[in-house]
């Protein structure tokens, strides 16, 4: 599996707080079948230098410790009116320098401002991967927004925690709905620690394999994330998978 959303870098946000914890998270991910991970600390403004330094340091440590996890640069960008401009100025990282930025929004707003921000990012030439839409109040209340954003060209990342029920029934149902209707592009851990919101992906792979299909699990956990990291177009969805 390839995990596109993690807070594995130490000391940059509410995720890992030291390198020891980061290594513990990496070991757990590998044990559950993850081969590559994108480090996506929360970012609003320019934090490129801090993120790059932390990724390079952690990569060295992974190698020293013999942990077979490939680590890529990324950010979980909090979408604002400045996002498109900062992306164009290269002051925000997309996922592994691809055309795909991971963008999150506030949990409780109307969705109107978000639509404007996504449109600007698309017009700037990027394809936004919207982080955990199933967790946003306004999406749960008005799922039609997902349809609108998809038609604009957006992609969607569903959280493992939502699907296994960690964020309540609303997020679980919405997450499953996005997967089963073929809206979800990838499922990722959004891991914050080795004990609470962990990078363990084995359970969600099992769940997707059993409740949807083995092909859908592979599509969401390996094929699509791999295409995004390689900055390729995404493989077409086969309706019989869902
Ligand atoms: Fe996150």
CSV table of C-alpha atoms and ligand atoms in Angstrom, one decimal:
chain,number,residue,atom,x,y,z
A,1,UNK,CA,0.0,0.0,0.0
A,2,UNK,CA,1.0,3.6,-0.4
A,3,UNK,CA,-0.2,6.1,2.2
A,4,UNK,CA,-0.7,9.6,0.9
A,5,UNK,CA,-1.6,11.4,4.1
A,6,UNK,CA,0.4,11.2,7.3
A,7,UNK,CA,1.6,13.4,10.1
A,8,UNK,CA,4.8,11.4,10.6
A,9,UNK,CA,7.3,14.4,10.6
A,10,UNK,CA,8.2,15.3,14.2
A,11,UNK,CA,7.5,18.7,15.8
A,12,UNK,CA,5.8,20.4,12.9
A,13,UNK,CA,2.1,19.9,13.9
A,14,UNK,CA,-0.2,17.9,16.1
A,15,UNK,CA,1.3,14.6,14.8
A,16,UNK,CA,4.6,13.0,15.9
A,17,UNK,CA,6.5,15.0,18.4
A,18,UNK,CA,10.0,13.4,18.1
A,19,UNK,CA,12.0,11.2,15.7
A,20,UNK,CA,11.6,8.2,18.0
A,21,UNK,CA,7.8,8.4,17.6
A,22,UNK,CA,8.2,8.9,13.8
A,23,UNK,CA,10.3,5.7,13.5
A,24,UNK,CA,7.7,3.8,15.6
A,25,UNK,CA,5.0,5.0,13.2
A,26,UNK,CA,7.1,4.0,10.2
A,27,UNK,CA,7.6,0.5,11.7
A,28,UNK,CA,3.9,0.1,12.3
A,29,UNK,CA,3.0,1.2,8.7
A,30,UNK,CA,5.5,-1.2,7.2
A,31,UNK,CA,4.3,-4.1,9.4
A,32,UNK,CA,0.7,-3.4,8.1
A,33,UNK,CA,1.9,-3.6,4.5
A,34,UNK,CA,2.7,0.0,3.6
A,35,UNK,CA,5.7,0.4,1.3
A,36,UNK,CA,5.6,4.2,0.8
A,37,UNK,CA,4.3,7.2,2.7
A,38,UNK,CA,3.9,10.9,1.9
A,39,UNK,CA,4.6,13.2,4.9
A,40,UNK,CA,1.8,15.8,4.9
A,41,UNK,CA,2.2,18.1,7.9
A,42,UNK,CA,-0.5,20.8,8.3
A,43,UNK,CA,0.5,24.0,6.4
A,44,UNK,CA,-1.0,27.3,5.6
A,45,UNK,CA,1.9,29.5,4.7
A,46,UNK,CA,5.4,28.8,3.5
A,47,UNK,CA,7.0,25.9,5.6
A,48,UNK,CA,8.9,24.3,2.7
A,49,UNK,CA,12.3,24.6,4.4
A,50,UNK,CA,11.2,23.0,7.6
A,51,UNK,CA,9.3,20.2,5.8
A,52,UNK,CA,12.2,19.4,3.4
A,53,UNK,CA,14.7,19.3,6.3
A,54,UNK,CA,12.5,17.0,8.4
A,55,UNK,CA,11.9,14.6,5.4
A,56,UNK,CA,15.6,14.4,4.6
A,57,UNK,CA,16.5,13.7,8.2
A,58,UNK,CA,13.8,11.1,8.7
A,59,UNK,CA,14.7,9.4,5.4
A,60,UNK,CA,18.3,9.0,6.7
A,61,UNK,CA,17.0,7.5,9.9
A,62,UNK,CA,14.8,5.1,8.2
A,63,UNK,CA,17.7,3.8,6.2
A,64,UNK,CA,20.0,3.6,9.3
A,65,UNK,CA,17.3,1.7,11.2
A,66,UNK,CA,16.7,-0.6,8.2
A,67,UNK,CA,13.0,0.3,7.9
A,68,UNK,CA,11.9,-0.3,4.3
A,69,UNK,CA,9.5,2.7,4.0
A,70,UNK,CA,10.0,5.2,1.1
A,71,UNK,CA,9.2,8.7,2.3
A,72,UNK,CA,7.9,11.5,0.0
A,73,UNK,CA,7.4,15.2,0.6
A,74,UNK,CA,4.0,16.7,0.8
A,75,UNK,CA,1.8,19.0,2.9
A,76,UNK,CA,-1.8,19.0,4.1
A,77,UNK,CA,-2.6,22.5,2.9
A,78,UNK,CA,-5.3,24.4,4.7
A,79,UNK,CA,-7.2,25.9,1.8
A,80,UNK,CA,-7.4,29.7,1.8
A,81,UNK,CA,-7.8,32.5,-0.7
A,82,UNK,CA,-3.9,32.5,-1.0
A,83,UNK,CA,-3.5,28.8,-1.7
A,84,UNK,CA,-3.5,29.0,-5.5
A,85,UNK,CA,-0.9,31.8,-5.5
A,86,UNK,CA,1.3,30.1,-3.0
A,87,UNK,CA,1.3,26.9,-5.0
A,88,UNK,CA,2.3,28.8,-8.2
A,89,UNK,CA,5.1,30.5,-6.2
A,90,UNK,CA,6.3,27.0,-5.0
A,91,UNK,CA,5.8,28.1,-1.4
A,92,UNK,CA,3.6,25.1,-0.8
A,93,UNK,CA,4.4,21.4,-1.6
A,94,UNK,CA,2.1,19.3,-3.6
A,95,UNK,CA,2.3,15.5,-3.2
A,96,UNK,CA,5.9,14.6,-4.3
A,97,UNK,CA,6.0,17.7,-6.5
A,98,UNK,CA,3.1,16.4,-8.6
A,99,UNK,CA,0.1,18.3,-10.0
A,100,UNK,CA,-1.8,17.0,-7.0
A,101,UNK,CA,-2.0,19.1,-3.8
A,102,UNK,CA,-3.6,17.6,-0.7
A,103,UNK,CA,-6.0,20.3,0.6
A,104,UNK,CA,-8.1,20.3,3.8
A,105,UNK,CA,-10.8,22.7,4.9
A,106,UNK,CA,-12.5,23.8,8.1
A,107,UNK,CA,-14.9,21.2,9.4
A,108,UNK,CA,-17.8,23.6,10.0
A,109,UNK,CA,-18.4,26.1,7.3
A,110,UNK,CA,-20.8,26.4,4.4
A,111,UNK,CA,-18.7,25.0,1.6
A,112,UNK,CA,-19.2,28.0,-0.7
A,113,UNK,CA,-15.8,29.6,0.1
A,114,UNK,CA,-14.2,26.1,-0.3
A,115,UNK,CA,-15.7,25.8,-3.8
A,116,UNK,CA,-14.1,29.1,-4.8
A,117,UNK,CA,-10.7,28.1,-3.4
A,118,UNK,CA,-10.8,24.8,-5.3
A,119,UNK,CA,-11.8,26.5,-8.5
A,120,UNK,CA,-8.8,28.9,-8.2
A,121,UNK,CA,-6.4,25.9,-7.5
A,122,UNK,CA,-7.8,24.1,-10.6
A,123,UNK,CA,-7.4,27.3,-12.7
A,124,UNK,CA,-3.8,27.5,-11.6
A,125,UNK,CA,-3.2,24.1,-13.2
A,126,UNK,CA,-3.4,21.8,-10.2
A,127,UNK,CA,-5.8,18.9,-9.4
A,128,UNK,CA,-6.7,19.2,-5.7
A,129,UNK,CA,-7.0,16.0,-3.7
A,130,UNK,CA,-9.5,17.0,-1.0
A,131,UNK,CA,-8.6,15.6,2.4
A,132,UNK,CA,-11.3,13.6,4.2
A,133,UNK,CA,-14.4,15.2,2.8
A,134,UNK,CA,-16.5,12.6,4.6
A,135,UNK,CA,-15.6,14.3,7.9
A,136,UNK,CA,-16.9,17.8,7.0
A,137,UNK,CA,-20.3,18.7,8.4
A,138,UNK,CA,-21.4,20.5,5.2
A,139,UNK,CA,-20.6,17.5,3.0
A,140,UNK,CA,-22.5,15.2,5.3
A,141,UNK,CA,-25.5,17.6,5.1
A,142,UNK,CA,-25.2,18.2,1.4
A,143,UNK,CA,-23.3,15.4,-0.4
A,144,UNK,CA,-24.2,17.0,-3.7
A,145,UNK,CA,-21.1,19.3,-3.1
A,146,UNK,CA,-18.9,16.3,-3.7
A,147,UNK,CA,-20.5,15.8,-7.1
A,148,UNK,CA,-20.0,19.4,-7.9
A,149,UNK,CA,-16.3,19.3,-6.9
A,150,UNK,CA,-15.8,16.1,-8.8
A,151,UNK,CA,-17.2,17.6,-12.0
A,152,UNK,CA,-14.9,20.6,-11.5
A,153,UNK,CA,-12.0,18.1,-11.5
A,154,UNK,CA,-11.3,17.5,-7.8
A,155,UNK,CA,-10.2,14.2,-6.3
A,156,UNK,CA,-11.1,12.8,-2.9
A,157,UNK,CA,-9.0,11.2,-0.1
A,158,UNK,CA,-11.1,9.2,2.4
A,159,UNK,CA,-9.6,8.5,5.9
A,160,UNK,CA,-9.0,5.0,7.1
A,161,UNK,CA,-10.3,6.1,10.5
A,162,UNK,CA,-13.6,7.2,9.0
A,163,UNK,CA,-14.2,3.8,7.4
A,164,UNK,CA,-13.4,1.9,10.5
A,165,UNK,CA,-15.8,4.1,12.5
A,166,UNK,CA,-13.3,6.2,14.5
A,167,UNK,CA,-15.0,9.5,13.7
A,168,UNK,CA,-18.6,8.5,14.3
A,169,UNK,CA,-21.5,7.1,12.2
A,170,UNK,CA,-21.9,10.1,9.9
A,171,UNK,CA,-18.3,10.0,8.7
A,172,UNK,CA,-18.3,6.2,8.4
A,173,UNK,CA,-21.5,6.2,6.3
A,174,UNK,CA,-20.4,9.1,4.1
A,175,UNK,CA,-16.9,7.6,3.7
A,176,UNK,CA,-18.3,4.2,2.6
A,177,UNK,CA,-20.8,6.0,0.3
A,178,UNK,CA,-17.9,7.9,-1.4
A,179,UNK,CA,-16.0,4.6,-1.9
A,180,UNK,CA,-19.0,2.5,-3.1
A,181,UNK,CA,-20.1,5.2,-5.5
A,182,UNK,CA,-16.6,5.5,-7.0
A,183,UNK,CA,-16.0,9.1,-5.8
A,184,UNK,CA,-13.1,8.2,-3.6
A,185,UNK,CA,-9.7,8.4,-5.3
A,186,UNK,CA,-7.6,7.1,-2.4
A,187,UNK,CA,-7.9,5.9,1.2
A,188,UNK,CA,-5.1,7.1,3.5
A,189,UNK,CA,-4.2,6.9,7.2
A,190,UNK,CA,-4.1,10.5,8.2
A,191,UNK,CA,-1.9,9.0,11.0
A,192,UNK,CA,-1.0,11.3,13.9
A,193,UNK,CA,0.7,8.8,16.4
A,194,UNK,CA,1.6,5.1,16.9
A,195,UNK,CA,-1.2,4.7,19.4
A,196,UNK,CA,-4.3,6.7,18.6
A,197,UNK,CA,-4.7,7.7,15.0
A,198,UNK,CA,-2.1,5.2,13.7
A,199,UNK,CA,-0.6,4.5,10.3
A,200,UNK,CA,-1.8,0.8,10.5
A,201,UNK,CA,-3.6,0.1,7.2
A,202,UNK,CA,-4.1,-3.6,7.4
A,203,UNK,CA,-7.6,-3.4,8.8
A,204,UNK,CA,-8.9,-0.9,6.2
A,205,UNK,CA,-7.5,-3.1,3.4
A,206,UNK,CA,-9.4,-6.0,4.8
A,207,UNK,CA,-12.6,-4.0,5.2
A,208,UNK,CA,-12.4,-2.7,1.6
A,209,UNK,CA,-11.6,-6.1,0.3
A,210,UNK,CA,-14.6,-7.7,2.0
A,211,UNK,CA,-17.2,-4.9,1.9
A,212,UNK,CA,-16.4,-3.6,-1.6
A,213,UNK,CA,-14.0,-5.8,-3.6
A,214,UNK,CA,-10.3,-6.8,-3.8
A,215,UNK,CA,-9.9,-4.7,-7.0
A,216,UNK,CA,-11.4,-1.6,-5.3
A,217,UNK,CA,-9.0,-2.1,-2.3
A,218,UNK,CA,-6.0,-2.2,-4.7
A,219,UNK,CA,-7.3,0.8,-6.7
A,220,UNK,CA,-7.7,3.0,-3.5
A,221,UNK,CA,-4.6,1.8,-1.6
A,222,UNK,CA,-2.0,1.2,-4.3
A,223,UNK,CA,-2.8,2.0,-7.9
A,224,UNK,CA,-4.2,5.6,-7.5
A,225,UNK,CA,-1.7,6.7,-4.8
A,226,UNK,CA,1.1,5.4,-7.0
A,227,UNK,CA,-0.2,7.3,-10.0
A,228,UNK,CA,-0.4,10.4,-7.9
A,229,UNK,CA,3.2,10.1,-6.6
A,230,UNK,CA,4.4,9.5,-10.2
A,231,UNK,CA,2.4,12.5,-11.4
A,232,UNK,CA,0.5,10.3,-13.9
A,233,UNK,CA,-3.1,10.5,-14.9
A,234,UNK,CA,-5.3,8.2,-12.8
A,235,UNK,CA,-6.3,4.8,-14.2
A,236,UNK,CA,-10.0,4.7,-15.2
A,237,UNK,CA,-12.5,3.3,-12.7
A,238,UNK,CA,-14.1,0.0,-13.6
A,239,UNK,CA,-17.7,0.2,-12.4
A,240,UNK,CA,-17.9,-3.6,-11.6
A,241,UNK,CA,-15.3,-3.0,-8.8
A,242,UNK,CA,-17.8,-1.1,-6.7
B,1,LIG,FE1,-4.3,15.2,8.2
